[in-house]
Coordinates of C-alpha atoms in Angstrom, one line a residue:
Chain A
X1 CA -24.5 68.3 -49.4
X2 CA -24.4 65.2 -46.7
X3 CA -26.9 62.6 -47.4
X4 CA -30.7 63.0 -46.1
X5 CA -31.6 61.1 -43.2
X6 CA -35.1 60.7 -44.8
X7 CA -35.3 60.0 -48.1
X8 CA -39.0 58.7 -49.7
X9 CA -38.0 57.8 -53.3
X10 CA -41.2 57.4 -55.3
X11 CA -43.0 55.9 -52.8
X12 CA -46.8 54.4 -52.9
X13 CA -49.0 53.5 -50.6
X14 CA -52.2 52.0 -51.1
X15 CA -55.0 51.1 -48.6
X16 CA -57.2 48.7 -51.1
X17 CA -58.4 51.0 -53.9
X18 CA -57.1 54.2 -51.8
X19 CA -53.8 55.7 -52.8
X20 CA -52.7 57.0 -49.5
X21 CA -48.8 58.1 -51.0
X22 CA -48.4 59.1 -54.5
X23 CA -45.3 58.6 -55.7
X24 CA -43.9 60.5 -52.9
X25 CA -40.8 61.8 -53.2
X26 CA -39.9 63.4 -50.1
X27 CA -36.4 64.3 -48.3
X28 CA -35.2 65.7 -44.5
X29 CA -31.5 65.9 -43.9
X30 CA -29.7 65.7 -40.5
X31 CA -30.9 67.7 -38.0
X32 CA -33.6 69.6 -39.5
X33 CA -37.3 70.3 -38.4
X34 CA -39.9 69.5 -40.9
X35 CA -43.7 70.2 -40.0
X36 CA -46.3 68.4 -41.8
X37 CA -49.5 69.8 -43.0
X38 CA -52.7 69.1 -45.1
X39 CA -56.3 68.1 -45.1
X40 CA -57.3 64.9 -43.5
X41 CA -56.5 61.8 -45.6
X42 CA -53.7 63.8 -47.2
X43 CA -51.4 60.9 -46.3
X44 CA -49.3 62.7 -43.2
X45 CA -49.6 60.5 -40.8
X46 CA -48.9 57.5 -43.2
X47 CA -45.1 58.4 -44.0
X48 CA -44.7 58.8 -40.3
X49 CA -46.8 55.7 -39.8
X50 CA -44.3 54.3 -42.7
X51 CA -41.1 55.6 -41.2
X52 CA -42.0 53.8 -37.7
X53 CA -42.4 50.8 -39.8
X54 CA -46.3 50.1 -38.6
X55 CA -46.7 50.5 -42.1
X56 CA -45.8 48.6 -45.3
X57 CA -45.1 50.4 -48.6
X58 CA -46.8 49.4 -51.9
X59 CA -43.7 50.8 -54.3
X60 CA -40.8 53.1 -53.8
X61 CA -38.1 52.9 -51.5
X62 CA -37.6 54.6 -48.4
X63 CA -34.2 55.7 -47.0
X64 CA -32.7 56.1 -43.7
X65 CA -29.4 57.1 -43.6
X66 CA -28.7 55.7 -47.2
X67 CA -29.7 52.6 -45.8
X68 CA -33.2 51.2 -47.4
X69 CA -35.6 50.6 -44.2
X70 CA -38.0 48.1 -46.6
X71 CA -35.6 46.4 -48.3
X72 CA -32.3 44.8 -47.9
X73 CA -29.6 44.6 -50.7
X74 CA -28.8 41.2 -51.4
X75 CA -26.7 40.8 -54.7
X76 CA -27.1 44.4 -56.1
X77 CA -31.3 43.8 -55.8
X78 CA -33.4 44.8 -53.5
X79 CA -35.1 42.1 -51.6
X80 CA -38.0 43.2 -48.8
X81 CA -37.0 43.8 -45.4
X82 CA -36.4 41.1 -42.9
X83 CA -37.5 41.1 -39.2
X84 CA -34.0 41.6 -38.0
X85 CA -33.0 44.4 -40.7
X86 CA -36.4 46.3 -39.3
X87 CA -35.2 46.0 -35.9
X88 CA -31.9 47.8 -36.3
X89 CA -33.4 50.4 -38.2
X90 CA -36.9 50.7 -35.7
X91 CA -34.1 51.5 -32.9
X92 CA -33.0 55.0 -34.8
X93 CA -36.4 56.1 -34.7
X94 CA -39.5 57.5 -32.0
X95 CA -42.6 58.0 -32.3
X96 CA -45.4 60.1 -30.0
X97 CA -48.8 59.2 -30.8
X98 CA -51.9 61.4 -30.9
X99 CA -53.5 59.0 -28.0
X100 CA -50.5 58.6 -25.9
X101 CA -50.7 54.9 -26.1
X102 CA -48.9 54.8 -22.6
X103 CA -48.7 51.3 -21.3
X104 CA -51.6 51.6 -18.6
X105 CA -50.1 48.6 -16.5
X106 CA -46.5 50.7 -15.9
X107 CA -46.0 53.4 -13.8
X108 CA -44.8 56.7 -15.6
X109 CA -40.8 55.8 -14.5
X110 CA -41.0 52.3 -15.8
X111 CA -43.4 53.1 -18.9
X112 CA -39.6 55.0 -19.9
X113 CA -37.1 52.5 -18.6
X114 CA -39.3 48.9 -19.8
X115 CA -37.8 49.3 -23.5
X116 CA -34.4 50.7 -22.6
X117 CA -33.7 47.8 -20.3
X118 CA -35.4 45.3 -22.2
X119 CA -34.7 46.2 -25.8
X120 CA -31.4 48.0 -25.7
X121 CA -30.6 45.7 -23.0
X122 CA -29.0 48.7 -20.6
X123 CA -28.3 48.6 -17.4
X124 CA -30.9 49.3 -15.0
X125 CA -29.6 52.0 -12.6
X126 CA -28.3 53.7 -16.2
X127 CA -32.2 53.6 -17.5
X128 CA -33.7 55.1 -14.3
X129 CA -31.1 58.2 -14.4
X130 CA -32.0 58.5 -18.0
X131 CA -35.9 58.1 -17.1
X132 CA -35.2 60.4 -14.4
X133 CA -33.6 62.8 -16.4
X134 CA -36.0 63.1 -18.8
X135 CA -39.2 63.3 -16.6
X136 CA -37.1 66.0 -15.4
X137 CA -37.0 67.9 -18.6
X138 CA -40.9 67.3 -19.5
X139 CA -41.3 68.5 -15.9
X140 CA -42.8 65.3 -14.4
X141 CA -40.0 64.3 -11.8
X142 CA -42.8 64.2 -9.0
X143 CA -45.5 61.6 -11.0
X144 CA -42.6 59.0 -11.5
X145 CA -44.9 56.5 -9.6
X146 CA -47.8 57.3 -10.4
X147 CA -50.0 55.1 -13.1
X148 CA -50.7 56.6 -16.6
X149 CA -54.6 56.8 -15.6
X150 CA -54.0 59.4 -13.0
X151 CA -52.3 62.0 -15.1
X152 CA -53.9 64.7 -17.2
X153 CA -53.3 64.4 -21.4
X154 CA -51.0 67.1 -21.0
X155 CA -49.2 65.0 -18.8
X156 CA -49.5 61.8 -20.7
X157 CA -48.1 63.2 -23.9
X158 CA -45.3 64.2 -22.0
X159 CA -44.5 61.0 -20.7
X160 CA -45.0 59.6 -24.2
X161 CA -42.3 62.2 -25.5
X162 CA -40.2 61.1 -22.6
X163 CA -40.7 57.5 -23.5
X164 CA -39.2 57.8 -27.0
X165 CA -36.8 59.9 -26.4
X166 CA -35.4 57.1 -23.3
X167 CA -34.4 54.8 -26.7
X168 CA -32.3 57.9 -28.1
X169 CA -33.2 57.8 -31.2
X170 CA -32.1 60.0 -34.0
X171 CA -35.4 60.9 -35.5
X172 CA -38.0 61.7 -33.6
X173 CA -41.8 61.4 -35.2
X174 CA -44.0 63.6 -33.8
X175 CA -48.3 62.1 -35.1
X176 CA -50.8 64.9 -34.3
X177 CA -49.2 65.4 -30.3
X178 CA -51.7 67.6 -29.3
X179 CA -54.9 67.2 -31.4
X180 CA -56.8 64.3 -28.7
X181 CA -56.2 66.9 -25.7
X182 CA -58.4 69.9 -24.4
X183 CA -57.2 73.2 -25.4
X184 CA -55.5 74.3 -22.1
X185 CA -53.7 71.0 -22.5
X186 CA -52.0 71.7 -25.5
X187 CA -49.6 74.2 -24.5
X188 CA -47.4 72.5 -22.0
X189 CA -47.0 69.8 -24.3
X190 CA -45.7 71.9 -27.3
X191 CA -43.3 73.8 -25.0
X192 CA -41.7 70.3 -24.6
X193 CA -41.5 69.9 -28.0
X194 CA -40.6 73.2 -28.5
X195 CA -37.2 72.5 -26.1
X196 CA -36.8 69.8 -28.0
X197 CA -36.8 71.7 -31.1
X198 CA -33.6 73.2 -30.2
X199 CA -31.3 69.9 -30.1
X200 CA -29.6 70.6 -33.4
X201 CA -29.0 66.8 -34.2
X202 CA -32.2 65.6 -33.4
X203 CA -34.3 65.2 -36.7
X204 CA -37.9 65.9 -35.9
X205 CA -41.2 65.4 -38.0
X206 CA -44.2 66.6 -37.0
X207 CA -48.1 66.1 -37.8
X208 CA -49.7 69.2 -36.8
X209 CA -52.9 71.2 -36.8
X210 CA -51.0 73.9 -34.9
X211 CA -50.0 75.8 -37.4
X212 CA -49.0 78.9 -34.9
X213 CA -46.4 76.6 -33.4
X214 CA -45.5 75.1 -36.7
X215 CA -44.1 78.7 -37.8
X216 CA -42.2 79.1 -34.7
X217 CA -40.2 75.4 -34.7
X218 CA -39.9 74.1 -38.3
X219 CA -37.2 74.8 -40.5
X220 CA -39.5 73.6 -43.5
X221 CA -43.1 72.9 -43.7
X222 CA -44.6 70.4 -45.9
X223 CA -47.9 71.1 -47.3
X224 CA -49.4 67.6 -48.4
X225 CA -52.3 67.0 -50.5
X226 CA -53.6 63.8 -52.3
X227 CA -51.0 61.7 -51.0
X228 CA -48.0 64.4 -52.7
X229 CA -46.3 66.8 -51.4
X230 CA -48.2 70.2 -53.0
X231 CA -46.1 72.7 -51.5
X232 CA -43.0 73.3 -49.6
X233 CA -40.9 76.2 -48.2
X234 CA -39.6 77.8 -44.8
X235 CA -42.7 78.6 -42.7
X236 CA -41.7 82.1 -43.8
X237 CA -42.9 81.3 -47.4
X238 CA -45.5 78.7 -47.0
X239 CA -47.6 80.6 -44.1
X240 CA -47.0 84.6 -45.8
X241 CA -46.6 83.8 -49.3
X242 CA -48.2 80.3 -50.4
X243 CA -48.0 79.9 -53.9
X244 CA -50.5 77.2 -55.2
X245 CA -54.0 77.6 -54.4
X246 CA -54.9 74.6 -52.8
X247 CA -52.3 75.5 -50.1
X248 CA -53.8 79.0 -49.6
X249 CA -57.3 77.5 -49.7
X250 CA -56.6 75.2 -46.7
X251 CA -54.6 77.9 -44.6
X252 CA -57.4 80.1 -44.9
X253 CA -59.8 77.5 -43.9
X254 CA -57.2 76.5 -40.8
X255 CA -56.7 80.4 -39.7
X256 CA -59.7 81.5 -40.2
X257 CA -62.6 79.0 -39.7
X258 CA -65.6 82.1 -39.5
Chain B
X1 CA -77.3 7.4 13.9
X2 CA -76.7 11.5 14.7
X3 CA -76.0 13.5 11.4
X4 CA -72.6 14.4 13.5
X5 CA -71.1 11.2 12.5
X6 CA -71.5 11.9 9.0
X7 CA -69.5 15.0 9.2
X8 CA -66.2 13.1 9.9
X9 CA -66.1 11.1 6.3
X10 CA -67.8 13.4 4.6
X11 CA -65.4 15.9 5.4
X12 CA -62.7 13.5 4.4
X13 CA -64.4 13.5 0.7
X14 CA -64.1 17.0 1.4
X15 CA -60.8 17.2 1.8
X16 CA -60.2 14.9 -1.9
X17 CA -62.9 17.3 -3.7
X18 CA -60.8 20.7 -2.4
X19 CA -57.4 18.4 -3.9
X20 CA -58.7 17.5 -7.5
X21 CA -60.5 20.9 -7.4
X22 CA -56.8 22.7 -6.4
X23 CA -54.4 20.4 -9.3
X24 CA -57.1 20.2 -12.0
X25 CA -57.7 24.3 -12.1
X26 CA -54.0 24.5 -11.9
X27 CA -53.6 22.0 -14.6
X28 CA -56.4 24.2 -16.9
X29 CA -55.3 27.1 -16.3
X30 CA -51.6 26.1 -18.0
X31 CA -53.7 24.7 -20.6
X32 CA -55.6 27.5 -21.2
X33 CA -52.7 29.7 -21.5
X34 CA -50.9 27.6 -23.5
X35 CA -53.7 27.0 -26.0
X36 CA -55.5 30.6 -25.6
X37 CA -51.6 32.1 -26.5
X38 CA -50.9 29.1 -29.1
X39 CA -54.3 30.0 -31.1
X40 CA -52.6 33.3 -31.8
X41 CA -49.3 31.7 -33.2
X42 CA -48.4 32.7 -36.5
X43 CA -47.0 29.1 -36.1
X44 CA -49.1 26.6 -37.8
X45 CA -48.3 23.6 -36.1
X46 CA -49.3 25.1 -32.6
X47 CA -52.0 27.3 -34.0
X48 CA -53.8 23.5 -35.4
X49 CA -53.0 21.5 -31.9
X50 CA -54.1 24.3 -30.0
X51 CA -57.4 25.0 -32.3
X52 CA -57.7 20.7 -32.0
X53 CA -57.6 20.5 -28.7
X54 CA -60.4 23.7 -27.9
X55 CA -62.7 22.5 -29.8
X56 CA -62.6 18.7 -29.0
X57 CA -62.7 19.4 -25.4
X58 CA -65.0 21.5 -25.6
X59 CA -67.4 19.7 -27.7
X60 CA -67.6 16.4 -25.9
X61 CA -69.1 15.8 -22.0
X62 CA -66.9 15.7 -19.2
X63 CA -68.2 12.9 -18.3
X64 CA -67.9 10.9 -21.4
X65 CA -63.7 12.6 -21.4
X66 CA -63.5 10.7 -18.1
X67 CA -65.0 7.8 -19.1
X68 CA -62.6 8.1 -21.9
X69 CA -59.4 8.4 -20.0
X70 CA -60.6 5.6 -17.7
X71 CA -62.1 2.8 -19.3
X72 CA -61.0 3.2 -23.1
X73 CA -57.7 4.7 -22.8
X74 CA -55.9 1.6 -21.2
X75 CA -57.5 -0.6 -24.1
X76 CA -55.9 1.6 -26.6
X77 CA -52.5 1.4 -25.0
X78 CA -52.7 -2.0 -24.5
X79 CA -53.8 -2.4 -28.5
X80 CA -50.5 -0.4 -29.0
X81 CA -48.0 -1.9 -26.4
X82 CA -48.3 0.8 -23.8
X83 CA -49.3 0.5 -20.7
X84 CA -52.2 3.6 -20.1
X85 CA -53.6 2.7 -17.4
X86 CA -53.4 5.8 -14.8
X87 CA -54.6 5.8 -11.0
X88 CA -58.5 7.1 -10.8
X89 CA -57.1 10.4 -9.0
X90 CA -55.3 11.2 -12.1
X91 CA -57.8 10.6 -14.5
X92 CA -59.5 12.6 -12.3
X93 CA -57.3 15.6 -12.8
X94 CA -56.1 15.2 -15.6
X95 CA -60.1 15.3 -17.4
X96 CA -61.3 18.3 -15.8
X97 CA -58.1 20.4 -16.3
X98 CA -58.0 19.2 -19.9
X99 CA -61.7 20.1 -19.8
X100 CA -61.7 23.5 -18.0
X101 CA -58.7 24.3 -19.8
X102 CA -60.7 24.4 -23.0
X103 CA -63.1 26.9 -22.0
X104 CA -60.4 28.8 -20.3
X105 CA -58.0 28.9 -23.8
X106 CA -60.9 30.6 -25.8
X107 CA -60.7 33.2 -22.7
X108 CA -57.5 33.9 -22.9
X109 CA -57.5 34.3 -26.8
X110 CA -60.6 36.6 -26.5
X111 CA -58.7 39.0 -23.5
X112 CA -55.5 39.2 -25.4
X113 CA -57.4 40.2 -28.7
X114 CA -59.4 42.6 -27.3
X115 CA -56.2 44.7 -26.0
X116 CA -55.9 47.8 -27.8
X117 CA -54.2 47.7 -31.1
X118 CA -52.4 51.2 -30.4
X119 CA -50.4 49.4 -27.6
X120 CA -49.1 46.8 -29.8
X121 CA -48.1 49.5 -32.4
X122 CA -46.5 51.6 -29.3
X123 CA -44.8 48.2 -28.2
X124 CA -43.6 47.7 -32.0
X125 CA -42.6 51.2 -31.9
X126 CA -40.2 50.7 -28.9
X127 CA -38.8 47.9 -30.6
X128 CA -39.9 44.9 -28.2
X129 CA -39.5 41.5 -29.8
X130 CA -43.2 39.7 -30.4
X131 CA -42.7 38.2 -27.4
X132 CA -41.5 40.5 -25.3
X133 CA -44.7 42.5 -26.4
X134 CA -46.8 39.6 -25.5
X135 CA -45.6 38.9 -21.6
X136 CA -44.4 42.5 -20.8
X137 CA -47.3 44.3 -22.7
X138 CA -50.5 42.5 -23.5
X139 CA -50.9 39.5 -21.2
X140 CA -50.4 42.1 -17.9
X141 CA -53.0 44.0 -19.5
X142 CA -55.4 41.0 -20.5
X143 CA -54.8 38.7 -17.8
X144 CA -56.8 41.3 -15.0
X145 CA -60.1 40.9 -18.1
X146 CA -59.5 37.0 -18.1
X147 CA -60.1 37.3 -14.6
X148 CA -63.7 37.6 -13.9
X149 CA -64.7 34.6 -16.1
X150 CA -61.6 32.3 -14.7
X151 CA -63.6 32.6 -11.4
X152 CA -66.7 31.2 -13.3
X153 CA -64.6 28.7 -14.6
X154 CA -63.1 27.5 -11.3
X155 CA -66.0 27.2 -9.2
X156 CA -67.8 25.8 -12.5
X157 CA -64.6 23.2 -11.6
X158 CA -65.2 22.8 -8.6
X159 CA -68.7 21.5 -9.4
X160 CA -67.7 19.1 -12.0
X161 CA -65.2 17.2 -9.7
X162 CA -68.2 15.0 -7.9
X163 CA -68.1 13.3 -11.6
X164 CA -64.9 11.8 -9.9
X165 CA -66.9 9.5 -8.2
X166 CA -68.2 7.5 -11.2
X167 CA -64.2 6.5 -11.6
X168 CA -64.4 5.5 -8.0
X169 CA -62.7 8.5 -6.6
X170 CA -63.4 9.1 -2.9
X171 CA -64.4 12.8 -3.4
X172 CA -67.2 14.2 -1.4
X173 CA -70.1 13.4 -3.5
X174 CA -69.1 9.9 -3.7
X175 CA -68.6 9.4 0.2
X176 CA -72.2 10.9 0.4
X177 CA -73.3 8.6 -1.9
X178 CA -71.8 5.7 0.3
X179 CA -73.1 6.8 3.6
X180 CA -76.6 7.4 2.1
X181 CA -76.6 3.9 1.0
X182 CA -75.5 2.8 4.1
X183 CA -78.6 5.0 5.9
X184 CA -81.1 5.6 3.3
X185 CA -81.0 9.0 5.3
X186 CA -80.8 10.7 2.0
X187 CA -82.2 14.2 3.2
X188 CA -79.4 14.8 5.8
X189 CA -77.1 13.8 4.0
X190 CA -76.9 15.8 0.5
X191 CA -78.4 18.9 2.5
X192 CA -74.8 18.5 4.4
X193 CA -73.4 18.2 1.6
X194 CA -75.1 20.8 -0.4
X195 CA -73.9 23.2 2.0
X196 CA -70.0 22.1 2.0
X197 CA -70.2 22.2 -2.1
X198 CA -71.2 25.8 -1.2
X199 CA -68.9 26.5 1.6
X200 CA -66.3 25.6 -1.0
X201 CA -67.6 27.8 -3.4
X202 CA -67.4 30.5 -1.2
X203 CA -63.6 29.8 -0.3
X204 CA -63.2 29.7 -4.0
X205 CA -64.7 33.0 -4.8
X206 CA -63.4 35.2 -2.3
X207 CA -60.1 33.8 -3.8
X208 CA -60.4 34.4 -7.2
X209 CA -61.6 37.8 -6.5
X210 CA -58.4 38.3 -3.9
X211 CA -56.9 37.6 -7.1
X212 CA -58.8 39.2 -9.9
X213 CA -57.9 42.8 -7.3
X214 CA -54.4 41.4 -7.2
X215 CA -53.3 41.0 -10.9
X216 CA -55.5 43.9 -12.0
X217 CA -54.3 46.5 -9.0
X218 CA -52.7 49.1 -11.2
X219 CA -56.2 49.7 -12.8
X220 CA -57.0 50.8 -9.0
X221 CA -54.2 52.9 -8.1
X222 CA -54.8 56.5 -6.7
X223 CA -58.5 56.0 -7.3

């Protein structure tokens, strides 16, 4: 088998006297859609929140690529990360948020070609074909100028999709996508996702209360409790045929609230 | 003597108020972006100076900073072999931009801060350099909040220049002072010149909110 493209090894993370990552051992390999679940406070968002580097790790290494993302080898030891080795490893990675976090002061084309231009240091009519492009495929070719304030949620979590993917990276982090917008919202939104879903080298992680929609795109689902992963399997087995009770506890609670 | 022919020198002093008013708010307004940005350096060096020079400036009277720069600064370079001595207009300038610039630093640190932390983790997310994030991402966002209070701050400016007559600057107030000593017609004179100190501060509103619409006009689109 190749190498995983994600690999947590034993990794802690620690907010004060919370332990926020257990000793998380954790792997995604090329390609492959993985769908996060669990309570609140389980610690999902945090090894996305760690994989976008917003996040420093207690203990553990994480791997991307083979390549530690906190550390540098130096001399056979590993040494924390320098600014420069997070850099080249931020660039292989996106992130959507739950609030969009649009730049407000950027129209919806530039909010996508700003990084492109300025970070990756392309070429400006090669960004706005790109940004083009992908407005295109989130189905937002007509609000190019408009200002993030004047589109709906639905729309604004497209744009921040859009906005990721305009860096190319290889793994895309999805962080609760749909959980700050109003139900009829939500939909348009995971059809994008959903598309995207279907890019066999794209590796995609996904925070998720949508567990419907988790079935339908993941090739594994994650069920994470306490900062550990408590249970994993294709949605198949997770969702029909959980095995520890805590999982089964919280999917009944999710799918059936009454 | 008709109140006519004190419009013609007092307009003059007009003319020197609007100047100093124009190059010291320039002036502050580098200062306070310099200082306002360099109180958030992770750089120690700039983070003290800039921290030094807020609160000295703003801890001490104008008038006893252009005093300062006037009277005591040339002693000190002369004590130490330089020559300090400056022309009054810019001591003038150079006191209430150093002055303004104060007050406008700690605004400038406050409207950066108070941009939402989610955009600095979207801007770290898209890989932007620091400072990158802070010209392309935060100041565009802060600068339209800094606004409001700049406009206090320039017609606060505005005010302070008649100090610049105690360093014998012929600014308005002190060509009032002159022709009322020459007349004793004190009420005619600083009700004129009451109203040109407001006529000015009119100008200077309407310009700073032509401005504050300006840098802030993407909060305005489509609505």
């Amino acid at each position: 088998m190749s190498e995983p493209i994600i690999k947590f090894d034993k990794v802690v993370k620690r907010f004060g006297d919370l332990t926020v990552l257990d000793e998380l051992d954790f792997q995604v390999e090329q390609g492959e859609k993985v769908t996060i679940i669990g309570p609140s406070g389980s610690g999902k968002s945090t090894v996305l929140r760690v994989l976008m580097t917003l996040e420093k790790i207690n203990e553990g290494v994480v791997y991307i690529g083979g390549e530690p993302l906190w550390h540098e080898s130096r001399n056979g030891k590993l040494h924390e990360a320098s600014e420069a080795h997070l850099r080249k490893m931020r660039n292989q990675m996106g992130m959507v948020f739950q609030q969009f976090n649009l730049f407000p002061h950027m129209t919806v084309l530039r909010n996508l070609t700003e990084a492109p231009v300025r970070v990756l240091g392309m070429s400006k009519a090669d960004v706005r074909q790109r940004g083009e492009e992908l407005l295109d495929l989130v189905g937002l070719s007509d609000q190019k100028d408009k200002y993030p304030h004047q589109l709906s949620g639905g729309q604004q979590q497209r744009v921040g999709i859009a906005r990721a993917l305009a860096m190319r990276p290889r793994i895309m982090l999805f962080d609760e996508p749909t959980s700050a917008l109003d139900p009829e919202l939500v939909g348009e939104v995971l059809n994008v996702i959903r598309r995207l879903a279907k890019e066999h080298d794209l590796t995609m992680l996904l925070v998720t209360h949508e567990m419907h929609f988790a079935q339908q795109i993941s090739d594994r689902v994650c069920f994470f409790d306490k900062g550990k992963i408590k249970e994993q399997g294709t949605p198949e087995e997770l969702f029909k045929a959980p095995k520890e009770a805590r999982t089964q506890e919280f999917l009944k609670a999710v799918l059936n609230p009454d | 003597m008709e109140w006519t022919s004190y419009l013609a020198p007092l307009l003059e002093g007009a003319w020197v108020t609007v100047q100093i008013t124009i190059y010291s708010t320039i002036l502050g307004a580098i200062l306070a972006f310099a200082c306002g940005i360099g109180k958030l350096s992770p750089n120690i060096l700039i983070k003290s100076v800039s921290v030094a020079y807020i609160e000295i400036f703003r801890g001490t009277s104008l008038l006893v900073q252009l005093f300062w720069l006037y009277f005591a600064l040339p002693l000190v370079g002369q004590a130490i072999g330089i020559d300090l001595r400056f022309p009054p207009v810019v001591v003038g300038v150079a006191a209430l931009g150093l002055n303004i610039g104060s007050y406008g630093a700690e605004v400038v640190r406050g409207a950066i801060q108070s941009v939402a932390h989610e955009q600095y983790e979207a801007a770290k997310a898209l890989n932007f350099t620091p400072r990158q994030t802070l010209w392309r991402i935060s100041l565009p966002q802060a600068i339209p909040e800094m606004m409001p209070t700049f406009g206090n701050l320039a017609v606060q400016n505005l005010k302070d220049t008649a100090l610049v007559s105690l360093i014998s600057l012929s600014d308005l107030a002190f060509r009032a002072e002159h022709i009322r000593n020459y007349t004793q017609d004190s009420t005619t004179v600083y009700t004129l010149v009451l109203f040109m100190y407001f006529g000015m501060a009119l100008v200077l509103m309407a310009l700073m909110k032509w401005l504050e619409r300006f840098v802030g006009r993407w909060r305005a689109a489509g609505r």
